[in-house]
PDB file of C-alpha atoms in Angstrom:
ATOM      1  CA  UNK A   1     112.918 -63.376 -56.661  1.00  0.00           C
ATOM      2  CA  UNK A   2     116.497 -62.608 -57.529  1.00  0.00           C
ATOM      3  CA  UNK A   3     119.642 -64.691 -57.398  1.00  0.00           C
ATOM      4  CA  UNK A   4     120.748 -63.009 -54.794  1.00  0.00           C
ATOM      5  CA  UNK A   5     117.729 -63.512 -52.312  1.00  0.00           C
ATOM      6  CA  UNK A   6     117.574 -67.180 -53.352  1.00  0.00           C
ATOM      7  CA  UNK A   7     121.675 -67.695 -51.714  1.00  0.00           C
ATOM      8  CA  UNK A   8     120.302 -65.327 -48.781  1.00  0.00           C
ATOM      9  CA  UNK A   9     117.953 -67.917 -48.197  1.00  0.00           C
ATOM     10  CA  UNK A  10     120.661 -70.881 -48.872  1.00  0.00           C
ATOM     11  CA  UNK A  11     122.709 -69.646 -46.379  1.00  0.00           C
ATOM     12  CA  UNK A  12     120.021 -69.086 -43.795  1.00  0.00           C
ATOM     13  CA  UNK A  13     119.179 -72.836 -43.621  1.00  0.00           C
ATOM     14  CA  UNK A  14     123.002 -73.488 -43.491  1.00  0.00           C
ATOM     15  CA  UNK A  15     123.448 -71.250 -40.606  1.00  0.00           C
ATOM     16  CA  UNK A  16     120.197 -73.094 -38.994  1.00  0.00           C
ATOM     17  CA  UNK A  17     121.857 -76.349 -40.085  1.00  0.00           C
ATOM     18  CA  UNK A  18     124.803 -75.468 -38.234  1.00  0.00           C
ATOM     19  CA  UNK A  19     122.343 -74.359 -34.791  1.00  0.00           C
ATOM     20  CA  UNK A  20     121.099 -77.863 -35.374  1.00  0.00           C
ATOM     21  CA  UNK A  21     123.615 -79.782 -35.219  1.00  0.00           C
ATOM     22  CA  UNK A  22     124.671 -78.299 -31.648  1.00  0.00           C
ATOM     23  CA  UNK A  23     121.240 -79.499 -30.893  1.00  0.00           C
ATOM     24  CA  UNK A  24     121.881 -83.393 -31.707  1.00  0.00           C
ATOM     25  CA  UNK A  25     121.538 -84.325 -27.514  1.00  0.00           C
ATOM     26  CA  UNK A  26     118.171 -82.901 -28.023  1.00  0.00           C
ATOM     27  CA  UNK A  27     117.147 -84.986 -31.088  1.00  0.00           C
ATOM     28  CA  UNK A  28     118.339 -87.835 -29.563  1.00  0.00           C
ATOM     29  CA  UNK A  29     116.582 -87.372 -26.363  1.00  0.00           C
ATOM     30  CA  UNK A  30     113.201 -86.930 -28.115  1.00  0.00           C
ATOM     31  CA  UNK A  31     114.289 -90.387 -29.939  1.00  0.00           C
ATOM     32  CA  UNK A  32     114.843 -92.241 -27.043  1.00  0.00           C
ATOM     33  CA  UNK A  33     111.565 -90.583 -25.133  1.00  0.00           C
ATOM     34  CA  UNK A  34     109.592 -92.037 -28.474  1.00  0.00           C
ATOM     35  CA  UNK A  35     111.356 -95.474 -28.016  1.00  0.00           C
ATOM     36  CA  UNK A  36     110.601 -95.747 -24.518  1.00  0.00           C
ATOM     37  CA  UNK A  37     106.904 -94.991 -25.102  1.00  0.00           C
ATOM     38  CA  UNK A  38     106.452 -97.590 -27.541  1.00  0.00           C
ATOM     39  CA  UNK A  39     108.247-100.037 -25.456  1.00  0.00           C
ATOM     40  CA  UNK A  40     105.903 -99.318 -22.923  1.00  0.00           C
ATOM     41  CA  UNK A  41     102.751 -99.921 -24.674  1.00  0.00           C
ATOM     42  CA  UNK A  42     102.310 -96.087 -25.453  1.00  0.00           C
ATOM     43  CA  UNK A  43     101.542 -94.485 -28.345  1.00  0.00           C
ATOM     44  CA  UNK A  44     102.315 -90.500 -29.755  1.00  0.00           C
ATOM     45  CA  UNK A  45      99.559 -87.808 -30.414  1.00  0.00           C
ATOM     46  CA  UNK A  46     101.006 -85.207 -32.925  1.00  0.00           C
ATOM     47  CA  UNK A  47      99.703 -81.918 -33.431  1.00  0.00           C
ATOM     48  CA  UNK A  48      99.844 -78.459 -35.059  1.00  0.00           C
ATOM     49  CA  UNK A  49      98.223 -75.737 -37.590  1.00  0.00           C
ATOM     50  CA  UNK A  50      98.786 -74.772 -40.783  1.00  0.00           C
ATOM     51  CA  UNK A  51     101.909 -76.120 -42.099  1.00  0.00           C
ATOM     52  CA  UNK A  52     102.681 -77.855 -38.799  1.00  0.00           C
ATOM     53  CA  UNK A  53      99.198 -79.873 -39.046  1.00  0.00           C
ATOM     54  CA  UNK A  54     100.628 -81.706 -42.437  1.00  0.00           C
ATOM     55  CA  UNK A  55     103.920 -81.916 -40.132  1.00  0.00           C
ATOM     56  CA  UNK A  56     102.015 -83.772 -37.381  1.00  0.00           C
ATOM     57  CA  UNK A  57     100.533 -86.092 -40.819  1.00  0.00           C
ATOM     58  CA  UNK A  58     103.899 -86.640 -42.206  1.00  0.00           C
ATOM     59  CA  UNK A  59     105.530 -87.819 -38.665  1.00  0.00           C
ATOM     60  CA  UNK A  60     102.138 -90.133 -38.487  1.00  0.00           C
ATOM     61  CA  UNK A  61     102.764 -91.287 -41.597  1.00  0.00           C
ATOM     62  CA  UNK A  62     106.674 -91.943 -41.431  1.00  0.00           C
ATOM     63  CA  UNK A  63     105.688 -94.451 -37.929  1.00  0.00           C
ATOM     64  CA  UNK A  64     102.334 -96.035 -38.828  1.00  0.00           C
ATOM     65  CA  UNK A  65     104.180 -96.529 -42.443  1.00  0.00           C
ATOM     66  CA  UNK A  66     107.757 -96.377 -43.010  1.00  0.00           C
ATOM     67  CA  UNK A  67     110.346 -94.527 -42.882  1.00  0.00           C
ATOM     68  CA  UNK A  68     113.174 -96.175 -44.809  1.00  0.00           C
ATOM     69  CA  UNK A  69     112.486 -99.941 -44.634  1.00  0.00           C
ATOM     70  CA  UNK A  70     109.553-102.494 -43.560  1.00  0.00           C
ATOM     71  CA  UNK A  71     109.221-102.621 -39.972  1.00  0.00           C
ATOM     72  CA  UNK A  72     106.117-103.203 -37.218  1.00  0.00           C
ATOM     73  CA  UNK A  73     103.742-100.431 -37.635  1.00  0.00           C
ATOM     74  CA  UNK A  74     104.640 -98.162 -34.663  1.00  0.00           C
ATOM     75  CA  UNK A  75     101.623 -96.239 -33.091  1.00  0.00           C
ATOM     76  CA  UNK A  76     101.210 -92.516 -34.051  1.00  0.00           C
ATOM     77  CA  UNK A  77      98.110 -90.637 -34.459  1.00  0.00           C
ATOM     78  CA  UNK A  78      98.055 -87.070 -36.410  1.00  0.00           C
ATOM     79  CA  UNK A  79      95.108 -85.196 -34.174  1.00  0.00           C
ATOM     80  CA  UNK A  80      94.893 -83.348 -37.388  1.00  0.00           C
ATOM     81  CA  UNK A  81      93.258 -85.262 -40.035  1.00  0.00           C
ATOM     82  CA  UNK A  82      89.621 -85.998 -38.307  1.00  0.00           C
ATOM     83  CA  UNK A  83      87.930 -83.176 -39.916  1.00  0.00           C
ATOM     84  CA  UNK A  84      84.487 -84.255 -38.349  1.00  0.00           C
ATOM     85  CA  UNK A  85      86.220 -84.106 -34.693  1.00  0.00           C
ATOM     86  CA  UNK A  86      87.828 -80.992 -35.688  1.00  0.00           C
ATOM     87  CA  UNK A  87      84.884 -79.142 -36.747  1.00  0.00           C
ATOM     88  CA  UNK A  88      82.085 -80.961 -34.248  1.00  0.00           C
ATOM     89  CA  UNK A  89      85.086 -79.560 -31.015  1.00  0.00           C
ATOM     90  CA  UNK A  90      85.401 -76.006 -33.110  1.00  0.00           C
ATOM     91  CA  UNK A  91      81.363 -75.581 -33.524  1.00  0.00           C
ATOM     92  CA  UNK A  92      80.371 -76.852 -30.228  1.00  0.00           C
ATOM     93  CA  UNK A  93      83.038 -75.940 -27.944  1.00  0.00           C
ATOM     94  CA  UNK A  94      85.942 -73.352 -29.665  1.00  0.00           C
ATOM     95  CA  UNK A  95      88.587 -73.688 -32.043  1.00  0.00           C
ATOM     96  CA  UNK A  96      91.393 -73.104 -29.069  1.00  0.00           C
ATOM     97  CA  UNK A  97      90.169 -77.160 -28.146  1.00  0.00           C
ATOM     98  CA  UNK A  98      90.489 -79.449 -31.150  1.00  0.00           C
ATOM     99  CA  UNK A  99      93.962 -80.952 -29.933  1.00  0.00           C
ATOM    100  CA  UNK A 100      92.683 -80.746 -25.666  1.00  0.00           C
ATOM    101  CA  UNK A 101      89.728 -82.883 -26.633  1.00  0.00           C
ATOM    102  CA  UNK A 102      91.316 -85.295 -28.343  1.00  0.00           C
ATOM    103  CA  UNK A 103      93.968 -85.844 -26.076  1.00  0.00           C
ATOM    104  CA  UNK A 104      91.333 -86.423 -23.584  1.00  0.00           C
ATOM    105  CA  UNK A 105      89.668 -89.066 -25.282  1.00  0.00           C
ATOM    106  CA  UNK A 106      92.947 -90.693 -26.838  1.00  0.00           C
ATOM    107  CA  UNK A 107      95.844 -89.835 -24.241  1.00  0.00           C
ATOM    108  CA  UNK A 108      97.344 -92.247 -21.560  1.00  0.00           C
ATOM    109  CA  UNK A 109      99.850 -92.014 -18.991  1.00  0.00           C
ATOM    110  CA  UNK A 110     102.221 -93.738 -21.152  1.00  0.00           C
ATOM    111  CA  UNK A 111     101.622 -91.551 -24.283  1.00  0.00           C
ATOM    112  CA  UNK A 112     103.764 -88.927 -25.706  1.00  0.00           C
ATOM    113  CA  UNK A 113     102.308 -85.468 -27.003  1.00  0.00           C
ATOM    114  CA  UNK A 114     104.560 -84.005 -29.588  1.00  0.00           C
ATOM    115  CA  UNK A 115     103.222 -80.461 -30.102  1.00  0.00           C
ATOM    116  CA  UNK A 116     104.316 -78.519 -32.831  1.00  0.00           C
ATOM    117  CA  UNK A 117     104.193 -74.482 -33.287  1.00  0.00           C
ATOM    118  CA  UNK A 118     106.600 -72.135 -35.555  1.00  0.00           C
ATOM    119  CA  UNK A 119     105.758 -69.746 -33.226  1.00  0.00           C
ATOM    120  CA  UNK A 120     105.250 -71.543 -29.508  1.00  0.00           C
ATOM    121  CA  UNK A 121     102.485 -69.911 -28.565  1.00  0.00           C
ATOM    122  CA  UNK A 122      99.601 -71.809 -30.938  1.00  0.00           C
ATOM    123  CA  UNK A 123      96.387 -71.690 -28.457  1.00  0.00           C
ATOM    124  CA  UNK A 124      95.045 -74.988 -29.308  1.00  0.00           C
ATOM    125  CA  UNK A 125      98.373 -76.671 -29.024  1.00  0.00           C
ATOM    126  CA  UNK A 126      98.861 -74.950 -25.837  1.00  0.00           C
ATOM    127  CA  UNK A 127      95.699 -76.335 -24.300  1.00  0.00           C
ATOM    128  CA  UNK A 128      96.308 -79.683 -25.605  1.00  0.00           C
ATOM    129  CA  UNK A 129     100.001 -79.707 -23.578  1.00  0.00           C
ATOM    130  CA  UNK A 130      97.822 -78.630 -20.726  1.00  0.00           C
ATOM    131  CA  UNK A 131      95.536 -81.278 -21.064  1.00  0.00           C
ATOM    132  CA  UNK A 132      98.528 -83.782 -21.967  1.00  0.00           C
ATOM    133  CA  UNK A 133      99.832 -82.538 -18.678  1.00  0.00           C
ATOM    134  CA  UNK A 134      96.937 -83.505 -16.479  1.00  0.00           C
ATOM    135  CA  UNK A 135      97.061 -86.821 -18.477  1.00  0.00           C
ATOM    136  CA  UNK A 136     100.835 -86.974 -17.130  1.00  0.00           C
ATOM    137  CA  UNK A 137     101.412 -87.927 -20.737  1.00  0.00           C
ATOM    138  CA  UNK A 138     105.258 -86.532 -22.053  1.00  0.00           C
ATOM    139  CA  UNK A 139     105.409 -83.749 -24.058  1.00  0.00           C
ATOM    140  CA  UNK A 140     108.096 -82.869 -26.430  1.00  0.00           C
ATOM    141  CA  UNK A 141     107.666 -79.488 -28.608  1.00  0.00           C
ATOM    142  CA  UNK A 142     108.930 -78.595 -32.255  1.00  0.00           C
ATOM    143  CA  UNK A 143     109.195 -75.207 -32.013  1.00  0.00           C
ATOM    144  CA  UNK A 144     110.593 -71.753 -33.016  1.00  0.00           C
ATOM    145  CA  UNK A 145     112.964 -69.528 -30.973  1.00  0.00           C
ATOM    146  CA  UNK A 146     110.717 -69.476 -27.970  1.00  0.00           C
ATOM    147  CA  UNK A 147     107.070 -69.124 -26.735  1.00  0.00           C
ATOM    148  CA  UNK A 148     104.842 -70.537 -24.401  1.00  0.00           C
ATOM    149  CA  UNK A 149     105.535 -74.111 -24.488  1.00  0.00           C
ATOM    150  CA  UNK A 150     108.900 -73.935 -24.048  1.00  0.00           C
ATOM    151  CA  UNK A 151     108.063 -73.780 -20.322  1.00  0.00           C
ATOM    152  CA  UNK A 152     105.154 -76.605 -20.537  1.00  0.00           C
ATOM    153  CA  UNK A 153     107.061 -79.503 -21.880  1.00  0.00           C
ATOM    154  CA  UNK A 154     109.277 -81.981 -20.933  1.00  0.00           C
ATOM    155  CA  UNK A 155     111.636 -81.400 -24.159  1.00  0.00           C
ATOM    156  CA  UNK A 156     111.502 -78.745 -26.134  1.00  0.00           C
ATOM    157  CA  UNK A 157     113.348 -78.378 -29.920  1.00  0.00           C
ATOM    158  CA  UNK A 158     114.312 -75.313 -31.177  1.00  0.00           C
ATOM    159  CA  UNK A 159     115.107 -73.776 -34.655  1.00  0.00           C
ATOM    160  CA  UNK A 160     116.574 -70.419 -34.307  1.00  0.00           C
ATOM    161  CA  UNK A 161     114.866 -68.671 -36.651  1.00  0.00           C
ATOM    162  CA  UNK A 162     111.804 -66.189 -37.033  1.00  0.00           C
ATOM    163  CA  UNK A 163     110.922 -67.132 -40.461  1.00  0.00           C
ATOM    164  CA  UNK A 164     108.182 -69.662 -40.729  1.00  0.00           C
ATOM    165  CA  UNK A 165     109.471 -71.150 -43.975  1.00  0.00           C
ATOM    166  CA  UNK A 166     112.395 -71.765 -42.463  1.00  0.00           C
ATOM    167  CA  UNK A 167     111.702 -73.029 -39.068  1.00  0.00           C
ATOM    168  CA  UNK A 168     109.101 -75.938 -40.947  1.00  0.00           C
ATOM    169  CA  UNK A 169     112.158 -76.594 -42.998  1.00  0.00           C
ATOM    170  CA  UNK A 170     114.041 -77.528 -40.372  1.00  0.00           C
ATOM    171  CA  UNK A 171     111.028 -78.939 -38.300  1.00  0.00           C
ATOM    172  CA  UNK A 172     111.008 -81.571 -41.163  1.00  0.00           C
ATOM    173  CA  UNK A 173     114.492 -82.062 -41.317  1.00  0.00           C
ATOM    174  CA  UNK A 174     114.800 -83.034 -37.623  1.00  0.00           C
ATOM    175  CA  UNK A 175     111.092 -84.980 -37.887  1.00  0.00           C
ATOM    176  CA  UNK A 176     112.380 -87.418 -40.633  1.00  0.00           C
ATOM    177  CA  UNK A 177     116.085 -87.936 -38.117  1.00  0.00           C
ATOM    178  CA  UNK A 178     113.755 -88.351 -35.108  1.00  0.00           C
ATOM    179  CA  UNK A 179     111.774 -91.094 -37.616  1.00  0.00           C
ATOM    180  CA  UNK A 180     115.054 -92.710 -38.766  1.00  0.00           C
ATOM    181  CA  UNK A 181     116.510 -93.124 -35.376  1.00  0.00           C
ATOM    182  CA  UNK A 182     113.535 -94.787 -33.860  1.00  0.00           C
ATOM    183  CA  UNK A 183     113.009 -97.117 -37.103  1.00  0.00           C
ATOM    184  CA  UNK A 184     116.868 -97.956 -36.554  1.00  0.00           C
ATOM    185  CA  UNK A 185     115.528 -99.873 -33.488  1.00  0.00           C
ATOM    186  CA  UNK A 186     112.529-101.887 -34.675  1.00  0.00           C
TER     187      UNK A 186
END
């Protein structure tokens, strides 16, 4: 990789910096939907492939842990990590239902799913909104430019980008503000 391509990609994370930061309502809405769930006695399911699946660990982590500074524990379960659940659901049913089955078992009214796809169109993650849906859990989605679940969920949160370095870049950028604004109240 040359100098050159290295700035290129600089400046492409400044310029989605700068699409993110018109996007703050958003990231505070998806704060304050997380709040509300834990002050009702809810608790989030997190979920994605790939890249996005150690994104759903790392927002897990950041609430059952800590962010910044002690605090409660705060309920958050990564539907990624089970790798017996995972590959019991992909054997005997299909890999499109690892997330749906789970939020099946785990998923309450109260809950929040937050789904997350570079793309927007993940299957699985798709039939787990669907499922979260039926549930009448919430469902807030990290995304890409668009997709599918931009039209199934209750918030969605975009990074303008096509690039799936960049778009978990900045999926991990606004997970950890999401994370800090929530541990700001607790």
């Amino acid at each position: 990789m040359k100098k050159e391509e290295i700035i290129e990609i600089i400046n492409k994370n400044r310029a989605n910096l700068d699409c993110l930061e018109k996007n703050t309502d958003y990231i505070l809405k998806a704060s304050d939907m997380i709040l509300n769930c834990f002050k009702n006695g809810g608790k989030i399911l997190i979920c994605g492939n790939g890249g996005s699946a150690a994104e759903s660990q790392h927002m897990s982590a950041e609430l059952v842990g800590r962010f910044q500074k002690n605090r409660q524990a705060l309920p958050a379960i990564a539907l990624t990590t089970d790798t017996s659940i995972i590959t019991s659901i992909s054997n005997d049913y299909s890999f499109e239902e690892i997330f749906s089955r789970q939020v099946s078992a785990l998923g309450k009214e109260n809950d929040i799913l937050f789904a997350i796809s570079t793309s927007g169109n993940s299957k699985n993650v798709i039939k787990a909104i669907e499922e979260a849906r039926e549930k009448k859990m919430k469902v807030i989605s990290l995304i890409g430019q668009s997709g599918k679940m931009k039209e199934l969920s209750d918030l969605v949160l975009t990074v303008d980008d096509t690039v799936t370095a960049r778009i978990q870049e900045m999926h991990l950028l606004i997970i950890h503000l999401i994370c800090q604004i929530v541990e700001e109240k607790y």
